[in-house]
């Protein structure tokens, strides 16, 4: 980076900009016709003071904008503006599955961040509050496949969560590094 900060996360959006974030660092590189790659800092353009002391550690490019996370907040960069989004509580990695933005909330369960900008609790996901969600992937039929760090795989389909791929889940647990 121009300031030499450590980078924690990198992502490319559909416009070809390469975003990077770290401690008190947020910006993007864009290819210009005359200068090649040029860096544009966003940290000083944000009207949210707290971002200047945040560690940006995860990006999620979506058709609803570029979401990025610090340890306590979610931000969205859309149409040249950055908005702060306060999650229900502490979260891990936000994910996009299909057209849905899913947010695993630690000690709570799974939420959807709706098109209206609200967090909607996904009924039945309370069992995830004692598990660390590591990934959420689309599953045939419109459901989600949820991978936990040490409790195996779960399928969410038609409003119901079930343990999935028991033998595969056991193998993943056996070889999970701690």
mmCIF file of N, CA, C and O in Angstrom, residues 97-146:
data_model
loop_
_atom_site.group_PDB
_atom_site.id
_atom_site.type_symbol
_atom_site.label_atom_id
_atom_site.label_comp_id
_atom_site.label_asym_id
_atom_site.label_seq_id
_atom_site.Cartn_x
_atom_site.Cartn_y
_atom_site.Cartn_z
ATOM 1 N N UNK A 97 -25.343 -16.200 -0.947
ATOM 2 C CA UNK A 97 -25.795 -17.452 -1.540
ATOM 3 C C UNK A 97 -26.981 -17.092 -2.431
ATOM 4 O O UNK A 97 -28.009 -16.632 -1.939
ATOM 5 N N UNK A 98 -26.799 -17.272 -3.736
ATOM 6 C CA UNK A 98 -27.822 -16.814 -4.671
ATOM 7 C C UNK A 98 -27.932 -15.306 -4.562
ATOM 8 O O UNK A 98 -26.933 -14.594 -4.597
ATOM 9 N N UNK A 99 -29.134 -14.808 -4.351
ATOM 10 C CA UNK A 99 -29.319 -13.368 -4.198
ATOM 11 C C UNK A 99 -29.479 -12.950 -2.742
ATOM 12 O O UNK A 99 -29.893 -11.840 -2.447
ATOM 13 N N UNK A 100 -29.141 -13.834 -1.819
ATOM 14 C CA UNK A 100 -29.296 -13.543 -0.393
ATOM 15 C C UNK A 100 -27.942 -13.272 0.257
ATOM 16 O O UNK A 100 -26.953 -13.924 -0.057
ATOM 17 N N UNK A 101 -27.924 -12.305 1.167
ATOM 18 C CA UNK A 101 -26.750 -12.019 1.984
ATOM 19 C C UNK A 101 -27.023 -12.668 3.341
ATOM 20 O O UNK A 101 -27.989 -12.308 4.030
ATOM 21 N N UNK A 102 -26.185 -13.627 3.723
ATOM 22 C CA UNK A 102 -26.376 -14.376 4.961
ATOM 23 C C UNK A 102 -25.308 -13.983 5.972
ATOM 24 O O UNK A 102 -24.133 -13.814 5.615
ATOM 25 N N UNK A 103 -25.735 -13.853 7.226
ATOM 26 C CA UNK A 103 -24.854 -13.362 8.280
ATOM 27 C C UNK A 103 -24.914 -14.306 9.477
ATOM 28 O O UNK A 103 -25.897 -14.314 10.216
ATOM 29 N N UNK A 104 -23.861 -15.130 9.681
ATOM 30 C CA UNK A 104 -23.810 -15.953 10.889
ATOM 31 C C UNK A 104 -23.461 -15.063 12.096
ATOM 32 O O UNK A 104 -22.430 -14.396 12.093
ATOM 33 N N UNK A 105 -24.337 -15.046 13.079
ATOM 34 C CA UNK A 105 -24.128 -14.224 14.275
ATOM 35 C C UNK A 105 -23.692 -15.136 15.412
ATOM 36 O O UNK A 105 -24.394 -16.095 15.749
ATOM 37 N N UNK A 106 -22.531 -14.828 15.981
ATOM 38 C CA UNK A 106 -21.962 -15.648 17.047
ATOM 39 C C UNK A 106 -22.903 -15.637 18.248
ATOM 40 O O UNK A 106 -23.428 -14.603 18.632
ATOM 41 N N UNK A 107 -23.114 -16.810 18.822
ATOM 42 C CA UNK A 107 -23.978 -16.994 19.995
ATOM 43 C C UNK A 107 -25.442 -16.655 19.715
ATOM 44 O O UNK A 107 -26.189 -16.320 20.627
ATOM 45 N N UNK A 108 -25.862 -16.746 18.439
ATOM 46 C CA UNK A 108 -27.253 -16.419 18.130
ATOM 47 C C UNK A 108 -27.826 -17.330 17.056
ATOM 48 O O UNK A 108 -28.789 -18.041 17.290
ATOM 49 N N UNK A 109 -27.267 -17.314 15.850
ATOM 50 C CA UNK A 109 -27.794 -18.112 14.748
ATOM 51 C C UNK A 109 -27.519 -17.417 13.431
ATOM 52 O O UNK A 109 -26.603 -16.607 13.309
ATOM 53 N N UNK A 110 -28.348 -17.694 12.457
ATOM 54 C CA UNK A 110 -28.151 -17.208 11.098
ATOM 55 C C UNK A 110 -29.195 -16.149 10.760
ATOM 56 O O UNK A 110 -30.377 -16.316 11.059
ATOM 57 N N UNK A 111 -28.744 -15.061 10.137
ATOM 58 C CA UNK A 111 -29.626 -13.975 9.710
ATOM 59 C C UNK A 111 -29.477 -13.760 8.218
ATOM 60 O O UNK A 111 -28.434 -14.057 7.639
ATOM 61 N N UNK A 112 -30.523 -13.194 7.620
ATOM 62 C CA UNK A 112 -30.437 -12.706 6.253
ATOM 63 C C UNK A 112 -30.457 -11.184 6.319
ATOM 64 O O UNK A 112 -31.255 -10.590 7.037
ATOM 65 N N UNK A 113 -29.544 -10.547 5.575
ATOM 66 C CA UNK A 113 -29.575 -9.097 5.434
ATOM 67 C C UNK A 113 -30.425 -8.815 4.204
ATOM 68 O O UNK A 113 -30.037 -9.109 3.082
ATOM 69 N N UNK A 114 -31.623 -8.316 4.413
ATOM 70 C CA UNK A 114 -32.625 -8.212 3.355
ATOM 71 C C UNK A 114 -32.351 -7.043 2.415
ATOM 72 O O UNK A 114 -31.552 -6.151 2.710
ATOM 73 N N UNK A 115 -33.065 -7.028 1.300
ATOM 74 C CA UNK A 115 -32.985 -5.930 0.331
ATOM 75 C C UNK A 115 -33.379 -4.600 0.967
ATOM 76 O O UNK A 115 -32.933 -3.544 0.538
ATOM 77 N N UNK A 116 -34.204 -4.661 2.005
ATOM 78 C CA UNK A 116 -34.668 -3.452 2.686
ATOM 79 C C UNK A 116 -33.669 -2.951 3.723
ATOM 80 O O UNK A 116 -33.911 -1.951 4.403
ATOM 81 N N UNK A 117 -32.556 -3.670 3.889
ATOM 82 C CA UNK A 117 -31.537 -3.238 4.841
ATOM 83 C C UNK A 117 -31.811 -3.659 6.272
ATOM 84 O O UNK A 117 -31.328 -3.032 7.213
ATOM 85 N N UNK A 118 -32.562 -4.737 6.456
ATOM 86 C CA UNK A 118 -32.886 -5.248 7.789
ATOM 87 C C UNK A 118 -32.233 -6.616 7.983
ATOM 88 O O UNK A 118 -32.025 -7.349 7.025
ATOM 89 N N UNK A 119 -31.958 -6.953 9.238
ATOM 90 C CA UNK A 119 -31.480 -8.290 9.571
ATOM 91 C C UNK A 119 -32.670 -9.128 10.001
ATOM 92 O O UNK A 119 -33.348 -8.798 10.967
ATOM 93 N N UNK A 120 -32.936 -10.201 9.268
ATOM 94 C CA UNK A 120 -34.073 -11.079 9.550
ATOM 95 C C UNK A 120 -33.545 -12.429 10.031
ATOM 96 O O UNK A 120 -32.809 -13.106 9.310
ATOM 97 N N UNK A 121 -33.911 -12.810 11.249
ATOM 98 C CA UNK A 121 -33.459 -14.076 11.827
ATOM 99 C C UNK A 121 -34.046 -15.249 11.039
ATOM 100 O O UNK A 121 -35.230 -15.241 10.699
ATOM 101 N N UNK A 122 -33.226 -16.240 10.744
ATOM 102 C CA UNK A 122 -33.705 -17.433 10.038
ATOM 103 C C UNK A 122 -34.133 -18.446 11.084
ATOM 104 O O UNK A 122 -33.307 -18.986 11.830
ATOM 105 N N UNK A 123 -35.433 -18.647 11.150
ATOM 106 C CA UNK A 123 -36.044 -19.516 12.146
ATOM 107 C C UNK A 123 -35.423 -20.915 12.100
ATOM 108 O O UNK A 123 -35.205 -21.472 11.031
ATOM 109 N N UNK A 124 -35.136 -21.442 13.268
ATOM 110 C CA UNK A 124 -34.570 -22.784 13.383
ATOM 111 C C UNK A 124 -33.051 -22.800 13.427
ATOM 112 O O UNK A 124 -32.443 -23.839 13.670
ATOM 113 N N UNK A 125 -32.415 -21.647 13.196
ATOM 114 C CA UNK A 125 -30.945 -21.617 13.143
ATOM 115 C C UNK A 125 -30.308 -21.421 14.518
ATOM 116 O O UNK A 125 -29.084 -21.354 14.621
ATOM 117 N N UNK A 126 -31.119 -21.401 15.573
ATOM 118 C CA UNK A 126 -30.560 -21.194 16.918
ATOM 119 C C UNK A 126 -29.512 -22.240 17.281
ATOM 120 O O UNK A 126 -28.619 -21.971 18.069
ATOM 121 N N UNK A 127 -29.630 -23.447 16.727
ATOM 122 C CA UNK A 127 -28.669 -24.513 17.048
ATOM 123 C C UNK A 127 -27.250 -24.129 16.622
ATOM 124 O O UNK A 127 -26.272 -24.668 17.121
ATOM 125 N N UNK A 128 -27.108 -23.160 15.710
ATOM 126 C CA UNK A 128 -25.789 -22.734 15.245
ATOM 127 C C UNK A 128 -25.079 -21.818 16.241
ATOM 128 O O UNK A 128 -23.890 -21.553 16.092
ATOM 129 N N UNK A 129 -25.788 -21.367 17.270
ATOM 130 C CA UNK A 129 -25.167 -20.417 18.191
ATOM 131 C C UNK A 129 -23.995 -21.009 18.956
ATOM 132 O O UNK A 129 -23.132 -20.277 19.410
ATOM 133 N N UNK A 130 -23.920 -22.313 19.087
ATOM 134 C CA UNK A 130 -22.790 -22.964 19.755
ATOM 135 C C UNK A 130 -21.780 -23.528 18.759
ATOM 136 O O UNK A 130 -20.883 -24.258 19.133
ATOM 137 N N UNK A 131 -21.937 -23.167 17.469
ATOM 138 C CA UNK A 131 -21.059 -23.686 16.429
ATOM 139 C C UNK A 131 -20.420 -22.516 15.686
ATOM 140 O O UNK A 131 -20.980 -21.438 15.623
ATOM 141 N N UNK A 132 -19.263 -22.751 15.115
ATOM 142 C CA UNK A 132 -18.596 -21.713 14.311
ATOM 143 C C UNK A 132 -18.842 -22.008 12.840
ATOM 144 O O UNK A 132 -18.324 -22.984 12.305
ATOM 145 N N UNK A 133 -19.643 -21.177 12.202
ATOM 146 C CA UNK A 133 -19.938 -21.347 10.786
ATOM 147 C C UNK A 133 -18.709 -20.932 9.984
ATOM 148 O O UNK A 133 -18.212 -19.811 10.112
ATOM 149 N N UNK A 134 -18.205 -21.861 9.167
ATOM 150 C CA UNK A 134 -17.005 -21.604 8.365
ATOM 151 C C UNK A 134 -17.354 -21.271 6.919
ATOM 152 O O UNK A 134 -16.629 -20.537 6.263
ATOM 153 N N UNK A 135 -18.466 -21.816 6.418
ATOM 154 C CA UNK A 135 -18.854 -21.539 5.038
ATOM 155 C C UNK A 135 -20.346 -21.775 4.855
ATOM 156 O O UNK A 135 -20.961 -22.535 5.601
ATOM 157 N N UNK A 136 -20.890 -21.100 3.867
ATOM 158 C CA UNK A 136 -22.282 -21.300 3.462
ATOM 159 C C UNK A 136 -22.275 -21.321 1.942
ATOM 160 O O UNK A 136 -21.833 -20.373 1.306
ATOM 161 N N UNK A 137 -22.758 -22.422 1.379
ATOM 162 C CA UNK A 137 -22.735 -22.610 -0.067
ATOM 163 C C UNK A 137 -24.134 -22.898 -0.589
ATOM 164 O O UNK A 137 -24.974 -23.435 0.135
ATOM 165 N N UNK A 138 -24.390 -22.573 -1.856
ATOM 166 C CA UNK A 138 -25.694 -22.932 -2.425
ATOM 167 C C UNK A 138 -25.800 -24.442 -2.568
ATOM 168 O O UNK A 138 -24.814 -25.139 -2.785
ATOM 169 N N UNK A 139 -27.016 -24.947 -2.423
ATOM 170 C CA UNK A 139 -27.284 -26.369 -2.593
ATOM 171 C C UNK A 139 -28.404 -26.513 -3.614
ATOM 172 O O UNK A 139 -29.300 -25.678 -3.690
ATOM 173 N N UNK A 140 -28.346 -27.579 -4.389
ATOM 174 C CA UNK A 140 -29.389 -27.824 -5.385
ATOM 175 C C UNK A 140 -30.760 -27.701 -4.746
ATOM 176 O O UNK A 140 -30.978 -28.142 -3.628
ATOM 177 N N UNK A 141 -31.687 -27.102 -5.454
ATOM 178 C CA UNK A 141 -33.044 -26.973 -4.948
ATOM 179 C C UNK A 141 -33.260 -25.671 -4.198
ATOM 180 O O UNK A 141 -34.316 -25.458 -3.609
ATOM 181 N N UNK A 142 -32.262 -24.788 -4.158
ATOM 182 C CA UNK A 142 -32.460 -23.483 -3.541
ATOM 183 C C UNK A 142 -32.073 -23.390 -2.084
ATOM 184 O O UNK A 142 -32.247 -22.349 -1.471
ATOM 185 N N UNK A 143 -31.574 -24.459 -1.511
ATOM 186 C CA UNK A 143 -31.185 -24.422 -0.104
ATOM 187 C C UNK A 143 -29.741 -24.000 0.077
ATOM 188 O O UNK A 143 -29.082 -23.555 -0.863
ATOM 189 N N UNK A 144 -29.258 -24.119 1.317
ATOM 190 C CA UNK A 144 -27.881 -23.785 1.658
ATOM 191 C C UNK A 144 -27.217 -24.988 2.289
ATOM 192 O O UNK A 144 -27.835 -25.725 3.041
ATOM 193 N N UNK A 145 -25.944 -25.128 2.038
ATOM 194 C CA UNK A 145 -25.126 -26.108 2.724
ATOM 195 C C UNK A 145 -24.217 -25.323 3.660
ATOM 196 O O UNK A 145 -23.461 -24.455 3.222
ATOM 197 N N UNK A 146 -24.329 -25.579 4.941
ATOM 198 C CA UNK A 146 -23.600 -24.828 5.961
ATOM 199 C C UNK A 146 -22.499 -25.714 6.521
ATOM 200 O O UNK A 146 -22.772 -26.789 7.054
#
